[in-house]
Tab-separated table of C-alpha atoms and ligand atoms in Angstrom:
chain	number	residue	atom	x	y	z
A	14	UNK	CA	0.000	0.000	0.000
A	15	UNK	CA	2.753	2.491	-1.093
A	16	UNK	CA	-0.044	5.138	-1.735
A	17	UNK	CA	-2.445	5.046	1.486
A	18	UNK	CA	-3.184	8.512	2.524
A	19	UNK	CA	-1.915	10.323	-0.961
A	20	UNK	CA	-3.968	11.712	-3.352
A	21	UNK	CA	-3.169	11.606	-7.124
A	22	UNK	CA	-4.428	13.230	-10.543
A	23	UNK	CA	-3.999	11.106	-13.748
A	24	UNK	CA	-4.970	12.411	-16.523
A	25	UNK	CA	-6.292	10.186	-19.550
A	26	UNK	CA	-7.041	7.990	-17.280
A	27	UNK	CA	-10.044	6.406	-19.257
A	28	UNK	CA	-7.179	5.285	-22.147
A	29	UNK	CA	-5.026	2.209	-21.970
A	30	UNK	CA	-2.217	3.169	-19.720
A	31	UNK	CA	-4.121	5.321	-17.388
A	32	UNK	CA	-6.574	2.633	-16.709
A	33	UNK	CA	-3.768	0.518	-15.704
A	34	UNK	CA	-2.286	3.265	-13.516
A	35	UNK	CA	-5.516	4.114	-11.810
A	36	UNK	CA	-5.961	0.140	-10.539
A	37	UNK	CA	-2.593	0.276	-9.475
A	38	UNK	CA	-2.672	3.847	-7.372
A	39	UNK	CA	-6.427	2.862	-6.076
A	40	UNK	CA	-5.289	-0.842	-5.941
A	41	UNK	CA	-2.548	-0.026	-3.329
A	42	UNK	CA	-4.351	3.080	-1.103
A	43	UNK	CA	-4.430	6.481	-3.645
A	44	UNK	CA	-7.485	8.393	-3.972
A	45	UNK	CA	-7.653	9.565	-7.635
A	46	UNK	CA	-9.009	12.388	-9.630
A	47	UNK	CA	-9.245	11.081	-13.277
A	48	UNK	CA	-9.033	13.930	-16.255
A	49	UNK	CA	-10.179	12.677	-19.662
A	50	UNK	CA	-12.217	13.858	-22.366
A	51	UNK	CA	-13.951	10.684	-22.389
A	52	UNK	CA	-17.557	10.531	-20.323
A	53	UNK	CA	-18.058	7.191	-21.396
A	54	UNK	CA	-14.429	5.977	-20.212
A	55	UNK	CA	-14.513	7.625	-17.147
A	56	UNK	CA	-17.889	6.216	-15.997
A	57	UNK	CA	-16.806	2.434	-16.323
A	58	UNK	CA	-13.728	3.047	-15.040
A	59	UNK	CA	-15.410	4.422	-12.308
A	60	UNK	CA	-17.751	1.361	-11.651
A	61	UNK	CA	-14.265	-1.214	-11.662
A	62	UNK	CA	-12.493	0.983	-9.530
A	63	UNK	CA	-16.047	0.953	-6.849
A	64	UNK	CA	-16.193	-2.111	-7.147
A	65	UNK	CA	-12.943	-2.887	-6.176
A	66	UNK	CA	-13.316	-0.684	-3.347
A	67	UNK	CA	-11.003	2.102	-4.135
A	68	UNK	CA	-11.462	5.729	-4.405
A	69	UNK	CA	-12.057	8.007	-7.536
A	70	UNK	CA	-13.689	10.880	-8.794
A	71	UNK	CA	-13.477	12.070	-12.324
A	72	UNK	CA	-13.893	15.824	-13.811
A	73	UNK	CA	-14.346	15.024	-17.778
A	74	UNK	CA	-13.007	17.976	-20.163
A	75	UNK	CA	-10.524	19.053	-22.937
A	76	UNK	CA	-6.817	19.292	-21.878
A	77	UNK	CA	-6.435	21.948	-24.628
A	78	UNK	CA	-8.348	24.615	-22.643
A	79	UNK	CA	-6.749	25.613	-19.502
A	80	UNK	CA	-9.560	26.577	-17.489
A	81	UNK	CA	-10.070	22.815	-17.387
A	82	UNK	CA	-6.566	22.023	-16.248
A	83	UNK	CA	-6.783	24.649	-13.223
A	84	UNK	CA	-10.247	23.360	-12.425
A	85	UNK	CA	-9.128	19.693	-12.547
A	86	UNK	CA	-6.128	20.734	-9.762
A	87	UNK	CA	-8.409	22.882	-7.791
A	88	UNK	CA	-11.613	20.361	-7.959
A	89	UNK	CA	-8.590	17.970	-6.476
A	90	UNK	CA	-8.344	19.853	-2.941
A	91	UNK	CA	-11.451	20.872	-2.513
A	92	UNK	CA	-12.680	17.228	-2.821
A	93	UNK	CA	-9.524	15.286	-1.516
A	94	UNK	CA	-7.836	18.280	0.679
A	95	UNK	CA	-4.836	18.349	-1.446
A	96	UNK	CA	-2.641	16.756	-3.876
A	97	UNK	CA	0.559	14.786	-3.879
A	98	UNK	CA	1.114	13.122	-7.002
A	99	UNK	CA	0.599	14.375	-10.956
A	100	UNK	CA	0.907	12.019	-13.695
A	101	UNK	CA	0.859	13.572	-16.878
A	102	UNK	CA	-0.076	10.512	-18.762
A	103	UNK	CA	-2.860	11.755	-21.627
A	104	UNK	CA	-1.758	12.153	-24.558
A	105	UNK	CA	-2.356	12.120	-28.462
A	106	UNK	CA	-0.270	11.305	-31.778
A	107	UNK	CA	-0.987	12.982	-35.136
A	108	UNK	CA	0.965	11.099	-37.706
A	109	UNK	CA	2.949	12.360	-40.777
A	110	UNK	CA	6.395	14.114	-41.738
A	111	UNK	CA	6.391	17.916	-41.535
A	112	UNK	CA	4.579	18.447	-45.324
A	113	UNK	CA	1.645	16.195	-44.495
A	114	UNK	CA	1.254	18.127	-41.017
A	115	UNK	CA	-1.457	20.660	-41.041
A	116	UNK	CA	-1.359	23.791	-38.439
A	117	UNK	CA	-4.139	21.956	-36.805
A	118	UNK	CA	-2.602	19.031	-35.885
A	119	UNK	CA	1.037	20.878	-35.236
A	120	UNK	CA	-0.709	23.084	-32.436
A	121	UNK	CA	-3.172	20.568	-31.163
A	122	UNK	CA	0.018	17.963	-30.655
A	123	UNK	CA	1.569	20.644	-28.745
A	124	UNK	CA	-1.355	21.761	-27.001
A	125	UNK	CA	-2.553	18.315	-25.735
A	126	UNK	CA	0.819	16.590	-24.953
A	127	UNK	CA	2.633	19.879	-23.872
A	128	UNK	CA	0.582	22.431	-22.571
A	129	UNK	CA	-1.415	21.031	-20.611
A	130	UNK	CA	1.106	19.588	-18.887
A	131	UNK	CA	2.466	23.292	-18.239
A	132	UNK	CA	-1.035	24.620	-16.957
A	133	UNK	CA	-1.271	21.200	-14.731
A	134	UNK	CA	2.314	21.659	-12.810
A	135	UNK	CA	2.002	25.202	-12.102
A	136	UNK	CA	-1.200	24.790	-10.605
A	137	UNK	CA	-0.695	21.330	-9.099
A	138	UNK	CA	3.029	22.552	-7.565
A	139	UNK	CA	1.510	24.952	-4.545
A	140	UNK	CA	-0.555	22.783	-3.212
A	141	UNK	CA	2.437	19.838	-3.142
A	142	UNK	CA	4.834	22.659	-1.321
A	143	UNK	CA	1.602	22.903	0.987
A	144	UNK	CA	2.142	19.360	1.848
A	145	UNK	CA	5.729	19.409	2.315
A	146	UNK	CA	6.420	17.293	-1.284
A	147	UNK	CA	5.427	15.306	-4.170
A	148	UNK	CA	5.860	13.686	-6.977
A	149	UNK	CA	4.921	14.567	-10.925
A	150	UNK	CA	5.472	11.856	-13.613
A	151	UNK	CA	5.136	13.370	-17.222
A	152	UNK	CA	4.493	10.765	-19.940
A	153	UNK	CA	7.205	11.163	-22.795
A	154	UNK	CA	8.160	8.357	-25.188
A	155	UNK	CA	11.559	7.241	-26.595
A	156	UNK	CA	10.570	8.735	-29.932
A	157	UNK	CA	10.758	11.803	-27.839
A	158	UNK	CA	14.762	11.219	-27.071
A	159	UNK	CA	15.060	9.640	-30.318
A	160	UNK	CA	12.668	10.880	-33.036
A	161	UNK	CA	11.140	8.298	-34.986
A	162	UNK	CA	10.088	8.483	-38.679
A	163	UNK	CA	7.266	10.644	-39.647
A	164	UNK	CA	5.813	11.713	-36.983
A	165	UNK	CA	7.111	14.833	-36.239
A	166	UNK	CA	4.383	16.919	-34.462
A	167	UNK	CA	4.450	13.848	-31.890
A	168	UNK	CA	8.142	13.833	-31.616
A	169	UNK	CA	8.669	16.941	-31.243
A	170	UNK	CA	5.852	18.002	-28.147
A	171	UNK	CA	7.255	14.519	-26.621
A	172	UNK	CA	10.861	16.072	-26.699
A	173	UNK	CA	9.797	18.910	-25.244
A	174	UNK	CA	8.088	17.121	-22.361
A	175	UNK	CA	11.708	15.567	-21.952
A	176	UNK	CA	13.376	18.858	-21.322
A	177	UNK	CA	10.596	20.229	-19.509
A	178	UNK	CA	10.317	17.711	-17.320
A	179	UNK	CA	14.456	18.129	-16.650
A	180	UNK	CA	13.998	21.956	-16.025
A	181	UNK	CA	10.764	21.176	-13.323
A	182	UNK	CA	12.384	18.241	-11.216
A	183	UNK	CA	15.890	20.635	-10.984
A	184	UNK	CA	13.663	23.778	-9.822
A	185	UNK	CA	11.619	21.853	-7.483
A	186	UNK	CA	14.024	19.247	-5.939
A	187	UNK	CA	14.587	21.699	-3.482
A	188	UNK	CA	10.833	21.906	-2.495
A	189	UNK	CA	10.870	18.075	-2.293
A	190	UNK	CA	8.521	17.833	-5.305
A	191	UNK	CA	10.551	15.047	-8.187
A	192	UNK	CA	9.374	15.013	-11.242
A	193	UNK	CA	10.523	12.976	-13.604
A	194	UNK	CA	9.070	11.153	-17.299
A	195	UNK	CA	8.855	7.933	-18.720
A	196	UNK	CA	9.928	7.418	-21.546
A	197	UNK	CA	8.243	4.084	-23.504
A	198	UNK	CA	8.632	2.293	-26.398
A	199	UNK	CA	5.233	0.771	-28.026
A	200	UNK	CA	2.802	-0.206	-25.420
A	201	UNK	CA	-0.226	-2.254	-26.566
A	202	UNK	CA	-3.187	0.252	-26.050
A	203	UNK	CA	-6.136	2.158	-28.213
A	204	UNK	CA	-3.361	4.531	-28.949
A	205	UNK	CA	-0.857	1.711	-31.004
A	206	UNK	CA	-3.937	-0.323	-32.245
A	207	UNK	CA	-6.099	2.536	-33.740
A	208	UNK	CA	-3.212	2.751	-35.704
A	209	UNK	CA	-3.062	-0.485	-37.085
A	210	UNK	CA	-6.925	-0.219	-37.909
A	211	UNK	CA	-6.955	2.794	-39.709
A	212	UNK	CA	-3.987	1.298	-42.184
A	213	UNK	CA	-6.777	-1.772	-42.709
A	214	UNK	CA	-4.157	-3.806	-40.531
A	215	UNK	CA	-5.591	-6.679	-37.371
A	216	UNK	CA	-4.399	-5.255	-34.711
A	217	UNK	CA	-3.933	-8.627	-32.757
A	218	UNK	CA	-1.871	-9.899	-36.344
A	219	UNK	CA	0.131	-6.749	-36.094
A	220	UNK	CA	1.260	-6.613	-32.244
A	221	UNK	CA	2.129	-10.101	-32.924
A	222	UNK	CA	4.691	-9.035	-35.399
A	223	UNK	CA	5.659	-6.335	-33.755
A	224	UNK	CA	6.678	-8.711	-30.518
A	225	UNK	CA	9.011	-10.557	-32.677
A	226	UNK	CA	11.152	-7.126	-33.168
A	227	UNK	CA	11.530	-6.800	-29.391
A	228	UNK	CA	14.676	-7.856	-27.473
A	229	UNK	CA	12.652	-9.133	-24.571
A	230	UNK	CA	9.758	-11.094	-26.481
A	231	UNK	CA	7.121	-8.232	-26.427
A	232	UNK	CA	5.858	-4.605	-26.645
A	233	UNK	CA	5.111	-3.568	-23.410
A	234	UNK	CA	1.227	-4.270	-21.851
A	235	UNK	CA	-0.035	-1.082	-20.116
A	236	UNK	CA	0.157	-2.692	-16.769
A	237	UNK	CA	4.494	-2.620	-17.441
A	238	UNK	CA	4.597	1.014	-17.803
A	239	UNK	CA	1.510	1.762	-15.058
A	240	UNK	CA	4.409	-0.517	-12.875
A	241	UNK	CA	7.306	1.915	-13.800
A	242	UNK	CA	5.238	4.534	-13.517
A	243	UNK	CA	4.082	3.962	-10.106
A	244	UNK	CA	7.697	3.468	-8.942
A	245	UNK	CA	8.290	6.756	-10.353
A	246	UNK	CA	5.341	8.120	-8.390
A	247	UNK	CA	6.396	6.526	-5.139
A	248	UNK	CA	8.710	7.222	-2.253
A	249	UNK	CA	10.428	4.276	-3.307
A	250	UNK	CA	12.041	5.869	-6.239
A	251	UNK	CA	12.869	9.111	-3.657
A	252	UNK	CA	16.392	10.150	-5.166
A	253	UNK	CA	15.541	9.936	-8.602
A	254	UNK	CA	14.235	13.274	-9.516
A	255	UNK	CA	14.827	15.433	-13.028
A	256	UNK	CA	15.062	11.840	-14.873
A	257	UNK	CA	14.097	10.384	-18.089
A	258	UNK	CA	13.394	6.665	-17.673
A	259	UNK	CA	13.022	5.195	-21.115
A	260	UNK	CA	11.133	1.761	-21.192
A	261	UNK	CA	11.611	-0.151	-24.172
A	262	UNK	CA	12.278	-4.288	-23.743
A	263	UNK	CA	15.812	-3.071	-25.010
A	264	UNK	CA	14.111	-2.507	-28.149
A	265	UNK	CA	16.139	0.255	-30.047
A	266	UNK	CA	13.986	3.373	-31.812
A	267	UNK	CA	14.632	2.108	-35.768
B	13	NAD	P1	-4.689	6.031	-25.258
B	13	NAD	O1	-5.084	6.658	-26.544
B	13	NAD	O2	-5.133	4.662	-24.934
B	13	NAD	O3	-5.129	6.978	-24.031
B	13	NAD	C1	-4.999	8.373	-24.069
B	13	NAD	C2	-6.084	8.986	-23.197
B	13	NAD	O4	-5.935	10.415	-23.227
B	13	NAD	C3	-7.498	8.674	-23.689
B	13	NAD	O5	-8.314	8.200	-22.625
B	13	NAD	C4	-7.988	10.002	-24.230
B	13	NAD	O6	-9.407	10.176	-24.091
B	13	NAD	C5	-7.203	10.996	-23.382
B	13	NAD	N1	-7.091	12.289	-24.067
B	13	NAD	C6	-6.591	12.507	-25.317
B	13	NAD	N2	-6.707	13.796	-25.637
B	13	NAD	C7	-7.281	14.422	-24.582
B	13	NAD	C8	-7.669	15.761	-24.312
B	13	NAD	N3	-7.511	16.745	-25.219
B	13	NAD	N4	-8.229	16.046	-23.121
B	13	NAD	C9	-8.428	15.066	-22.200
B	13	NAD	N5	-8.090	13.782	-22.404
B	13	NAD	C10	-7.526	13.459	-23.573
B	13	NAD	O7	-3.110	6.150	-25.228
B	13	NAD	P2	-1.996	5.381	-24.355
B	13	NAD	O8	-1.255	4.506	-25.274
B	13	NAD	O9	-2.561	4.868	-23.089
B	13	NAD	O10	-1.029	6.626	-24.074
B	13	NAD	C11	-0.697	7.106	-22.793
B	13	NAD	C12	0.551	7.956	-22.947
B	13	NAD	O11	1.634	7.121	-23.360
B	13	NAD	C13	0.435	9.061	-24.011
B	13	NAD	O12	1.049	10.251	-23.541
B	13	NAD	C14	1.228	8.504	-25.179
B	13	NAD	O13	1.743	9.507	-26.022
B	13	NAD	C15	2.317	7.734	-24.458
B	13	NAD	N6	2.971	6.691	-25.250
B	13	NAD	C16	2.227	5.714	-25.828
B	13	NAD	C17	2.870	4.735	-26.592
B	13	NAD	C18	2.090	3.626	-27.259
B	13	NAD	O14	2.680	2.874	-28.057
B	13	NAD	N7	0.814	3.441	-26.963
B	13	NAD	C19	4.268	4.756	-26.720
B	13	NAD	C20	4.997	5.776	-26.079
B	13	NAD	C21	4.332	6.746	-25.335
């Protein structure tokens, strides 16, 4: 029960990953606030998690406006009294090389897997210094560290979440707040399959090929990076701060 007594915001918690993460935090004694723009994925979440006897709320809404990330922080201690852990977890990939990127996707890219993450922190950090610490985990990816082909709008807002996430865990060290990203290779979710479908590919067919180019066997299931991510998110991991932990099954970024 490494999280009895905290309280933590996930956001895209409905997708594959954060559902993972949000069993896990609940699972082992975190209440959690859930931010996704998905009703319908918050609500069943919702009724596993009850079920299961843990604790969350959700407040559904666009990460692009940032009303909605201040509201999402301040919703957080009003309901739970405060906030100790952050993970920045939603995010979105537009696909294409810089000529087949519209404005539209550039900004919403940057907006979604960025920005938000920059309205979220500032307001999130008070209230952590209010309770002496915390800890923020910002999803990256490795394409972030090392940019993969053609998808430039996505590697580009996930290399800035690298850096960003270097400048916030060497300001706030000293307010014992880490914060620190992961950084993962493929992970078999909505995000990686949707994919697949909309290049007329089975999924299941695909994943299975894309195991065999994996040094240990597999991509990654979302429970493996909810694990790393908890770590991350736990006093366990306590002198880790300003980090980048890439997650890839030693797979390298082709
Ligand atoms: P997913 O698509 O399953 O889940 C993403 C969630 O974010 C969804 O629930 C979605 O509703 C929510 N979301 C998207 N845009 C939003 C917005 N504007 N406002 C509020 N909520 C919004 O994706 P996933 O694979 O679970 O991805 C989780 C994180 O992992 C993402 O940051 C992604 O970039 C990163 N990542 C994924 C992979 C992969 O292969 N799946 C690899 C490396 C990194």
């Amino acid at each position: 029960m490494r999280f009895s007594g905290k309280v933590a915001i996930v956001t895209g918690g409905a997708g594959g990953v954060g559902k993972a993460l949000v069993r896990k935090l609940t699972g082992e004694g975190a209440a959690v606030m859930v931010a996704d723009v998905s009703a319908e994925g918050c609500q069943s979440l919702t009724k596993d998690i009850e079920a299961a006897g843990g604790a969350m709320k959700f407040i559904v809404g666009d990460l692009r406006e940032k009303t909605y990330c201040e509201r999402v922080v301040a919703e957080t201690v009003e309901h739970f009294g405060g906030v100790d852990v952050l993970v920045n977890n939603a995010g979105i990939i537009p696909r294409g090389t810089i000529l087949e990127t519209s404005d539209d996707m550039w900004h919403t890219a940057l907006d979604v897997n960025l920005t938000a993450m920059f309205y979220l922190c500032r307001a999130a950090i008070p209230p952590m210094k209010a309770r002496g610490g915390g800890a923020i985990v910002n999803t990256s990816s490795v394409w972030g560290v090392y940019p993969g082909p053609q998808h430039v709008a996505y590697c580009t807002s996930k290399g800035a979440v690298a850096s960003f996430t270097k400048s916030l865990g060497r300001d706030h060290a000293p307010d014992g707040i880490r914060v620190n990203a992961v950084c993962p290779h493929e992970i078999n979710t909505p995000m990686l399959r949707s994919g697949f479908e909309r290049r007329g590919l089975d999924p299941d067919q695909a994943v299975a090929e894309l195991n065999k180019t994996v040094p240990l066997g597999h991509i990654a299931e979302p429970e493996e990076i909810a694990d790393v991510i908890a770590f991350l998110a736990s006093s366990e991991s306590r002198y880790i701060a300003g980090e980048t932990v890439e997650v890839t099954g030693a797979k390298p970024v082709a």
